[in-house]
XYZ file of N, CA and C in Angstrom:
717
model
N 89.568 99.772 160.002
C 89.992 100.851 158.779
C 90.471 100.322 157.549
N 90.233 100.745 155.942
C 90.884 100.322 154.871
C 92.360 100.719 154.892
N 93.429 99.868 154.482
C 94.389 100.097 153.815
C 94.327 101.241 152.854
N 95.905 101.753 152.798
C 95.705 103.079 151.688
C 95.210 102.433 150.401
N 95.691 101.409 149.745
C 95.728 100.964 148.765
C 94.236 100.928 148.372
N 93.400 100.141 149.406
C 92.210 99.892 149.643
C 91.547 100.964 149.420
N 91.881 102.351 150.240
C 91.144 103.246 150.393
C 90.986 104.031 148.632
N 92.292 104.056 148.447
C 92.438 104.780 146.830
C 91.747 103.911 145.785
N 91.613 102.612 146.064
C 90.778 101.979 144.999
C 89.312 102.225 145.247
N 88.951 102.362 146.203
C 87.522 102.578 146.943
C 86.958 104.243 146.316
N 88.089 104.950 146.859
C 87.836 106.263 146.127
C 87.373 106.584 144.254
N 88.815 105.797 143.873
C 88.695 105.398 142.195
C 87.592 105.246 141.789
N 86.841 104.332 142.764
C 85.466 103.729 142.126
C 84.178 104.481 142.343
N 84.523 105.599 143.461
C 83.415 106.260 143.673
C 83.331 107.471 142.707
N 84.671 107.989 142.404
C 84.898 108.893 141.511
C 84.537 108.666 139.975
N 84.593 107.206 139.502
C 84.166 106.801 138.137
C 82.537 106.596 138.226
N 81.971 106.134 139.242
C 80.534 106.013 139.591
C 79.994 107.442 139.173
N 80.765 108.450 139.866
C 79.996 109.820 140.013
C 80.293 110.313 138.610
N 81.453 109.944 138.054
C 81.672 110.599 136.562
C 80.229 110.123 135.949
N 80.330 109.054 135.912
C 79.172 108.133 135.148
C 77.667 109.012 135.180
N 77.429 108.918 136.549
C 76.018 109.275 136.831
C 76.197 110.773 136.607
N 77.125 111.773 136.598
C 76.872 113.214 135.912
C 76.676 113.281 134.376
N 77.193 112.459 134.031
C 77.165 111.937 132.387
C 75.825 111.805 132.097
N 75.267 110.898 132.568
C 73.829 110.531 132.396
C 72.695 111.790 132.723
N 73.084 112.436 134.075
C 72.136 113.638 133.960
C 72.538 114.592 133.260
N 73.379 115.248 132.684
C 74.097 115.907 131.217
C 73.313 115.410 130.140
N 73.019 114.069 129.583
C 72.598 113.718 128.813
C 71.264 113.734 128.730
N 70.494 113.740 130.035
C 68.997 114.127 130.356
C 68.386 115.804 130.235
N 69.340 116.438 130.530
C 69.318 117.851 130.055
C 69.707 118.253 128.792
N 70.631 117.987 128.227
C 71.279 118.241 127.250
C 71.236 116.811 126.048
N 70.567 116.196 125.306
C 70.515 115.174 124.898
C 71.443 115.286 123.900
N 72.081 113.975 123.460
C 73.497 114.402 122.637
C 72.877 114.291 121.128
N 73.636 115.148 120.498
C 73.225 115.096 119.016
C 73.927 114.334 118.059
N 74.080 113.882 116.638
C 74.882 113.643 115.773
C 76.112 114.327 115.778
N 77.201 113.978 115.181
C 78.379 114.579 114.977
C 78.144 115.915 113.828
N 77.370 115.686 112.984
C 77.365 116.301 111.905
C 76.030 117.195 111.712
N 74.818 116.852 112.362
C 73.300 117.326 112.098
C 73.073 117.421 113.647
N 71.427 117.603 113.587
C 70.536 117.929 114.898
C 70.202 116.702 115.338
N 70.547 115.727 114.739
C 69.671 114.253 115.012
C 69.915 113.812 116.511
N 68.798 113.309 117.093
C 69.379 112.817 118.522
C 69.925 111.357 118.406
N 71.219 111.371 119.195
C 71.813 109.637 119.055
C 72.017 109.533 120.575
N 72.325 108.012 120.639
C 72.481 107.388 121.669
C 73.696 107.850 122.834
N 74.636 108.408 122.462
C 75.481 108.694 123.106
C 76.469 110.040 122.495
N 77.122 110.895 123.169
C 77.689 111.575 122.599
C 79.016 111.322 121.474
N 79.135 112.295 120.395
C 80.201 111.942 119.453
C 79.680 110.894 118.513
N 78.422 110.250 118.330
C 78.042 109.151 117.677
C 77.442 110.258 115.869
N 77.296 109.126 115.218
C 76.644 109.734 113.748
C 75.031 109.064 113.998
N 74.060 109.697 113.476
C 72.511 109.448 113.329
C 73.125 108.321 112.038
N 71.678 107.654 111.985
C 71.816 106.671 110.758
C 72.000 107.131 109.536
N 71.348 108.480 109.287
C 71.538 108.676 107.969
C 72.936 109.190 107.847
N 73.672 109.995 108.897
C 74.797 110.710 108.230
C 76.140 109.477 108.171
N 75.956 108.399 109.160
C 76.425 107.521 109.043
C 76.534 106.870 107.463
N 75.323 106.390 106.604
C 75.228 106.101 105.540
C 76.404 106.948 104.562
N 75.933 108.160 104.900
C 76.565 109.067 103.475
C 78.019 109.150 104.183
N 78.675 108.547 105.177
C 79.849 109.382 105.873
C 80.990 108.004 104.628
N 81.875 108.654 103.838
C 82.852 107.512 103.418
C 84.288 107.176 104.022
N 83.925 105.969 104.971
C 84.878 105.737 105.620
C 85.821 104.764 104.755
N 87.295 104.855 105.093
C 87.904 104.314 104.230
C 88.150 102.823 104.752
N 87.968 101.780 104.049
C 88.276 100.458 104.303
C 88.764 99.738 103.090
N 89.503 98.380 102.853
C 90.048 97.729 102.570
C 89.205 97.933 100.541
N 90.381 97.985 100.176
C 91.518 98.197 99.504
C 92.002 99.493 99.809
N 93.283 99.731 100.077
C 93.866 100.924 100.212
C 95.242 100.915 100.158
N 96.150 101.740 99.544
C 97.461 101.550 99.255
C 98.302 101.313 100.638
N 99.147 100.277 100.647
C 99.804 99.905 101.911
C 100.482 100.724 102.373
N 100.985 101.927 101.645
C 102.075 102.978 102.218
C 101.270 104.257 102.443
N 100.474 105.089 102.014
C 100.082 106.383 102.325
C 98.714 105.831 102.439
N 97.842 104.810 102.364
C 96.522 104.832 102.745
C 95.354 105.253 101.846
N 95.851 105.602 100.703
C 94.432 106.140 99.930
C 94.179 105.185 99.499
N 92.847 105.145 99.309
C 91.719 104.000 99.084
C 91.800 103.735 97.510
N 91.354 102.531 97.446
C 91.662 101.701 95.609
C 90.312 101.820 95.420
N 89.900 101.941 93.887
C 88.355 101.798 93.413
C 88.142 100.242 93.388
N 89.232 99.217 93.362
C 89.131 97.858 93.234
C 90.314 97.005 93.904
N 90.369 95.940 94.184
C 91.133 95.016 94.675
C 92.857 95.038 93.889
N 92.281 95.042 92.645
C 93.080 94.962 91.753
C 94.215 95.839 91.713
N 93.660 97.225 92.016
C 94.328 98.518 91.705
C 96.024 98.017 92.916
N 96.936 98.993 92.064
C 98.111 99.006 92.770
C 99.340 97.775 92.836
N 98.513 96.712 92.295
C 99.306 95.595 92.027
C 99.226 94.739 93.106
N 100.349 93.712 93.117
C 100.318 92.648 94.032
C 100.839 93.132 95.340
N 101.567 94.275 95.541
C 102.322 94.586 96.648
C 101.047 95.683 97.094
N 100.101 96.169 96.286
C 99.325 97.192 96.900
C 99.884 98.413 97.188
N 100.408 99.190 96.462
C 101.400 100.522 96.034
C 100.731 101.253 95.101
N 100.127 102.527 95.774
C 99.496 103.537 94.537
C 100.441 104.099 93.694
N 100.213 104.541 92.404
C 101.450 105.036 91.465
C 102.254 105.986 92.105
N 101.736 106.770 93.087
C 102.458 108.320 93.451
C 103.264 107.571 94.389
N 103.157 106.369 95.616
C 103.912 106.091 96.289
C 104.961 105.242 95.893
N 104.638 104.554 94.349
C 105.760 104.012 93.505
C 106.845 104.799 93.197
N 106.125 105.928 92.514
C 106.956 106.792 91.863
C 108.197 107.991 92.545
N 107.489 108.195 94.134
C 108.036 109.006 94.825
C 107.583 108.274 96.358
N 108.638 107.134 96.966
C 107.892 106.739 98.261
C 107.930 107.852 99.171
N 107.003 107.954 100.108
C 107.097 108.747 101.273
C 108.133 108.553 102.140
N 108.480 109.675 102.935
C 109.555 109.531 103.961
C 109.171 109.033 105.350
N 107.698 108.931 105.521
C 107.278 108.100 106.641
C 106.663 106.435 106.033
N 106.784 105.664 106.814
C 106.385 104.157 106.483
C 105.078 103.933 106.185
N 104.182 104.403 107.112
C 102.949 104.048 106.473
C 101.711 105.362 106.971
N 100.926 105.220 106.444
C 99.816 106.211 106.978
C 98.088 105.951 106.606
N 97.281 105.997 107.527
C 96.212 105.751 107.623
C 95.523 106.804 108.104
N 94.155 106.832 107.259
C 92.985 108.078 107.402
C 91.705 107.116 107.705
N 90.747 107.997 108.494
C 89.387 107.483 109.036
C 88.404 107.483 107.421
N 88.626 108.630 106.832
C 87.491 108.977 106.149
C 88.451 109.890 104.640
N 87.736 109.352 103.571
C 87.706 110.407 102.450
C 87.317 111.868 102.670
N 88.129 112.563 102.160
C 88.049 114.324 102.785
C 86.888 114.875 101.510
N 85.725 114.324 101.898
C 84.575 115.037 100.980
C 83.781 115.647 101.614
N 82.762 116.070 101.158
C 81.573 117.399 102.026
C 81.195 116.839 103.317
N 80.951 115.642 103.463
C 80.353 115.015 104.712
C 81.651 114.808 105.636
N 82.834 114.713 105.221
C 84.024 114.640 106.115
C 84.630 115.745 106.622
N 84.272 117.048 105.574
C 84.506 118.107 106.262
C 83.340 119.016 107.233
N 82.041 118.197 106.970
C 81.415 118.658 108.217
C 81.574 118.132 109.575
N 82.222 117.280 109.371
C 82.938 116.380 110.812
C 84.075 117.178 111.191
N 85.026 117.464 110.090
C 86.240 117.853 110.732
C 86.422 119.544 110.794
N 86.158 120.295 110.230
C 86.163 121.809 109.961
C 85.356 122.542 111.206
N 84.360 121.742 111.855
C 84.063 122.601 112.887
C 84.819 122.075 114.316
N 85.445 120.921 114.145
C 86.744 120.756 115.323
C 87.985 121.514 114.924
N 87.962 121.723 113.758
C 89.325 122.512 113.358
C 89.554 123.818 113.453
N 88.171 124.580 113.190
C 88.180 125.951 113.045
C 87.200 126.754 114.081
N 86.255 125.922 114.430
C 84.654 126.216 115.146
C 84.626 126.027 116.474
N 85.917 125.863 117.117
C 86.276 125.468 118.729
C 85.560 124.280 119.259
N 84.836 123.612 118.450
C 84.104 122.236 118.761
C 85.327 121.392 119.053
N 86.167 121.767 120.101
C 87.042 120.939 120.611
C 86.467 119.424 121.589
N 85.411 119.642 121.834
C 84.817 118.478 122.592
C 84.312 117.445 121.765
N 84.941 117.410 120.220
C 84.287 116.270 119.209
C 86.012 115.317 119.299
N 86.803 115.925 119.683
C 88.340 115.319 119.775
C 87.986 113.746 120.025
N 87.324 113.526 121.417
C 87.190 112.335 121.933
C 86.711 111.509 120.940
N 84.993 111.868 120.254
C 85.148 111.108 118.966
C 85.812 110.667 118.019
N 86.386 111.885 117.852
C 87.251 111.589 116.595
C 88.374 110.364 116.663
N 88.623 110.715 117.896
C 89.894 109.503 118.191
C 89.582 108.265 118.101
N 88.317 107.945 118.875
C 87.671 106.806 118.719
C 87.580 106.186 117.305
N 87.404 107.170 116.272
C 87.236 106.378 115.008
C 88.791 106.469 114.516
N 89.617 107.104 114.729
C 91.171 106.934 114.152
C 91.768 106.038 115.092
N 91.101 105.495 116.065
C 91.553 103.992 116.755
C 91.558 103.084 116.202
N 89.849 103.019 115.407
C 89.834 101.965 114.703
C 90.401 101.399 113.606
N 90.699 102.641 112.609
C 90.990 102.727 111.085
C 92.501 102.516 111.353
N 93.318 103.140 112.260
C 94.497 102.931 112.976
C 95.087 102.200 113.703
N 94.328 101.000 114.246
C 94.610 100.004 114.986
C 95.867 99.243 114.692
N 96.133 98.843 113.567
C 97.676 98.093 113.434
C 98.503 98.819 113.388
N 98.514 100.493 113.127
C 99.654 101.531 113.557
C 99.978 101.570 115.267
N 98.578 101.780 115.610
C 98.811 101.721 116.690
C 99.323 100.360 117.895
N 99.312 99.586 117.407
C 99.391 98.401 118.034
C 101.159 98.204 117.960
N 101.904 98.997 117.152
C 103.120 99.207 117.020
C 103.702 100.497 117.632
N 103.175 101.178 117.748
C 103.430 102.601 118.162
C 103.850 102.634 119.956
N 104.894 103.325 119.693
C 105.282 103.396 121.127
C 105.203 104.980 121.843
N 104.932 106.268 120.850
C 104.712 107.475 121.271
C 103.813 108.303 120.186
N 102.977 108.774 120.681
C 102.170 109.741 119.386
C 102.640 111.183 119.570
N 102.558 111.465 118.313
C 103.774 112.957 118.207
C 102.356 113.797 117.319
N 102.112 114.881 117.914
C 100.970 115.556 116.817
C 101.987 116.564 116.326
N 101.308 116.794 114.544
C 101.815 117.672 113.798
C 101.979 119.061 114.568
N 102.863 120.008 114.725
C 102.807 121.201 115.446
C 102.018 122.190 114.310
N 101.716 123.207 115.062
C 101.227 124.648 114.453
C 102.603 125.578 114.945
N 102.630 126.378 113.920
C 103.367 127.549 114.310
C 102.773 128.394 115.411
N 103.859 129.025 116.125
C 103.347 129.967 117.138
C 102.274 130.698 116.647
N 102.556 131.541 115.903
C 101.384 132.510 115.511
C 100.019 132.265 114.946
N 100.264 130.912 114.534
C 98.723 129.820 114.099
C 98.025 129.462 115.353
N 99.091 129.321 116.288
C 98.520 128.463 117.586
C 97.867 129.773 118.444
N 98.645 130.827 118.301
C 97.823 132.112 118.843
C 96.634 132.199 118.576
N 96.309 132.629 117.107
C 95.239 132.782 116.027
C 94.044 131.468 116.577
N 94.464 130.326 116.602
C 93.495 129.323 116.852
C 93.401 128.931 118.077
N 93.996 129.377 119.010
C 93.764 128.790 120.625
C 94.010 127.463 120.924
N 94.396 126.681 119.572
C 94.650 125.378 120.358
C 95.237 124.669 119.384
N 95.930 123.565 119.167
C 96.434 122.905 118.038
C 95.555 121.527 118.093
N 94.821 121.242 117.020
C 93.636 120.547 117.074
C 94.131 118.830 116.693
N 95.729 118.966 116.392
C 96.259 117.667 116.003
C 97.170 117.246 117.852
N 97.398 118.199 118.356
C 97.762 117.764 119.777
C 96.259 117.188 120.879
N 95.377 117.958 120.389
C 94.153 117.081 120.655
C 93.860 115.969 120.630
N 94.063 115.843 119.451
C 93.549 114.532 119.187
C 94.591 113.061 119.645
N 95.873 113.665 119.631
C 96.995 112.856 120.328
C 96.669 112.785 121.612
N 96.471 113.694 122.415
C 95.964 113.131 123.848
C 94.930 112.484 124.113
N 93.729 112.289 123.053
C 92.415 111.647 123.208
C 92.956 110.606 122.922
N 93.607 110.389 121.761
C 94.271 108.494 121.677
C 95.147 108.031 122.709
N 95.749 109.218 123.580
C 96.570 108.678 124.394
C 95.822 107.774 125.451
N 94.636 108.598 125.833
C 93.705 108.184 126.919
C 93.146 106.881 126.203
N 92.619 106.941 125.235
C 91.923 105.705 124.628
C 92.852 104.299 124.773
N 94.395 104.495 124.230
C 95.163 103.385 124.246
C 95.775 103.340 125.253
N 96.474 104.327 126.059
C 97.591 103.932 127.056
C 98.905 104.271 126.257
N 98.984 104.545 125.380
C 100.199 104.749 124.636
C 100.667 106.632 125.074
N 101.681 106.763 125.373
C 102.041 108.192 125.816
C 102.167 109.129 124.497
N 101.555 110.477 124.866
C 101.501 111.373 123.694
C 102.763 112.591 124.155
N 103.479 112.835 123.263
C 104.495 113.955 123.340
C 104.004 115.245 122.588
N 103.285 116.170 122.563
C 102.691 116.963 122.225
C 103.637 118.050 121.805
N 104.877 117.950 122.454
C 105.889 119.445 121.853
C 107.156 118.606 121.230
N 106.939 117.576 120.684
C 108.328 117.006 120.391
C 108.350 117.293 119.046
N 107.685 117.844 118.518
C 108.173 118.809 117.445
C 107.829 120.252 117.085
N 108.011 121.231 116.121
C 108.201 122.690 116.525
C 107.918 123.033 114.965
N 107.675 124.143 114.907
C 107.498 124.683 113.337
C 108.199 125.927 113.527
N 109.850 125.606 112.754
C 110.820 126.676 112.826
C 109.963 127.941 111.812
N 109.494 127.907 111.380
C 109.104 128.798 110.399
C 107.817 128.598 109.941
N 107.126 129.617 109.533
C 105.902 129.768 109.423
C 105.686 129.278 108.103
N 104.756 129.190 107.251
C 104.204 128.880 106.057
C 102.654 129.348 105.632
N 102.936 129.537 104.416
C 101.512 130.206 104.124
C 100.811 129.234 103.807
N 99.129 129.462 104.030
C 97.909 128.251 104.268
C 98.369 127.157 102.872
N 98.169 126.170 102.971
C 98.493 125.182 101.981
C 97.433 124.846 100.946
N 96.223 125.214 101.538
C 95.261 125.166 100.770
C 94.762 124.823 99.288
N 95.546 125.923 98.933
C 94.881 126.375 97.272
C 96.562 125.737 96.658
N 97.373 125.300 97.676
C 98.760 124.672 96.710
C 98.745 123.441 96.187
N 99.541 123.405 95.241
C 99.832 122.135 94.533
C 100.455 121.461 95.517
N 100.655 119.775 95.212
C 101.518 118.821 95.887
C 103.101 119.048 95.932
N 103.544 119.388 94.838
C 104.763 119.963 94.177
C 105.001 121.369 95.341
N 104.069 122.380 95.088
C 104.122 123.510 95.843
C 104.552 123.328 97.705
N 103.359 122.302 98.110
C 103.372 122.209 99.523
C 104.721 121.549 99.870
N 105.346 120.561 99.207
C 107.100 119.883 99.794
C 107.543 121.222 99.682
N 107.739 122.149 98.591
C 108.763 123.091 98.781
C 108.146 123.873 100.046
N 107.458 124.292 100.355
C 107.177 125.372 101.460
C 107.696 124.608 102.671
N 107.164 123.551 102.993
C 107.467 122.610 104.181
C 108.592 122.102 104.258
N 109.668 122.189 103.202
C 111.030 121.774 103.397
C 111.739 122.987 104.683
N 111.884 122.093 105.311
C 112.615 122.492 106.603
C 111.833 123.673 107.337
N 110.616 123.360 107.396
C 109.985 123.795 108.335
C 109.684 123.361 109.602
N 109.479 122.312 110.063
C 109.561 121.598 111.349
C 110.863 121.047 111.575
N 111.220 120.846 113.078
C 112.381 120.249 113.821
C 111.730 119.581 114.834
N 112.825 118.579 115.250
C 112.478 117.991 116.449
C 113.186 118.886 117.329
N 112.342 118.797 118.425
C 113.162 119.664 119.823
C 113.783 118.875 120.433
N 114.956 119.766 120.645
C 115.989 119.063 121.340
C 115.768 118.180 122.414
N 114.894 118.847 123.068
C 114.730 118.608 124.800
C 113.917 117.452 124.716
N 113.365 117.089 123.662
C 112.381 115.839 123.289
C 113.226 114.792 122.668
N 114.578 114.828 122.241
C 114.778 114.157 121.337
C 115.443 112.603 121.958
N 115.665 112.525 123.435
C 115.912 111.174 123.927
C 114.601 110.654 123.962
N 113.270 111.338 123.872
C 112.247 110.441 123.985
C 111.343 109.896 122.731
N 112.644 110.383 121.899
C 112.004 109.623 120.243
C 112.767 108.783 119.830
N 114.228 108.982 120.155
C 114.926 108.341 119.698
C 115.125 106.923 119.855
N 115.177 105.587 118.697
C 114.816 104.646 118.652
C 113.736 104.046 118.963
N 112.267 104.912 119.011
C 111.052 104.554 119.289
C 110.319 104.251 118.103
N 108.821 103.659 117.779
C 108.131 103.696 116.752
C 107.264 104.884 117.076
N 107.196 105.930 116.191
C 106.449 107.348 116.506
C 105.440 107.093 115.385
N 104.414 107.453 116.259
C 102.954 107.415 115.300
C 102.739 109.118 115.095
N 102.839 109.827 113.913
C 102.126 110.806 113.926
C 100.973 111.556 114.002
N 100.151 112.122 114.299
C 98.830 112.357 114.182
C 98.211 113.689 113.644
N 97.158 113.791 113.017
C 96.948 115.320 112.203
C 95.401 114.736 111.899
N 94.983 115.892 111.873
C 93.274 115.996 111.192
C 93.197 115.793 110.205
N 94.009 116.416 108.991
C 93.514 116.044 107.568
C 94.948 115.563 106.776
N 95.070 114.643 105.989
C 96.060 114.449 105.153
C 95.647 114.650 103.952
N 96.082 115.427 103.029
C 96.109 115.817 101.436
C 97.608 115.023 100.574
N 98.331 115.970 100.450
C 99.572 115.545 99.799
C 100.210 114.546 100.626
N 100.437 114.469 101.499
C 101.698 113.908 102.505
C 102.616 114.815 102.930
N 102.723 115.566 102.185
C 103.461 117.012 102.338
C 103.947 117.016 103.918
N 103.158 117.383 104.635
C 103.191 117.776 106.206
C 104.031 116.454 106.663
N 103.105 115.463 106.808
C 103.675 113.813 107.204
C 105.347 113.655 106.616
N 105.790 113.669 105.606
C 106.827 113.538 105.520
C 107.541 114.699 106.184
N 107.554 115.960 106.144
C 108.083 116.984 106.655
C 108.776 116.512 108.472
N 107.525 116.030 108.713
C 107.505 115.757 110.145
C 108.587 114.662 110.539
N 108.274 113.508 109.508
C 108.875 112.356 109.264
C 110.231 112.515 108.932
N 110.969 113.616 108.206
C 112.166 113.808 107.637
C 112.584 114.374 109.321
N 111.930 115.136 110.174
C 112.435 116.197 111.176
C 112.700 114.978 112.659
């Protein structure tokens, strides 16, 4: 008979093999499509060649602080800091994003955020893991940006928390989905200026007291689906 650890190892290998076989059968029955169109792709969560070509991935050069892409390598000066961060340094250390938030990015993100396409969290997390590799290499805990309970009830899920959990599975870095909470509901920020966003979010986010011991002294990586002005990330960092 096999010893207990050997039996466990065998069961895990069998379970992994069954899972892979199940995915292959599912792919035969429901061939995977591109993230943004109906074109067939090799594996779930990928982009077809045409969609990949028009997707604006953010690569160097970009602001060393907020991650906003530069038009050329000389922009931002020798320290590679954008004018906004130079004038008003953000409360967080660094930020990175996968894509410019253009029309193509919206076709990827909005169905996930508002259209119940929660199955794309894994694919989006893989993209985030590549773009945020430097930050992930230093992170000790992943913390998603929180939703107010009323918005969470309406949407039924926190998309940032889904991304944090998917990244945790990819990287092995623990996720703490309830580390932060929205203590005050805020109006939708879509039509607000950067200054209005900072005012609306001031004091709206707090650290959960019962999770403080798991955050204290640790390198925290905040996770969100979209970053615009940085006001939300700043509010979370201050909390």
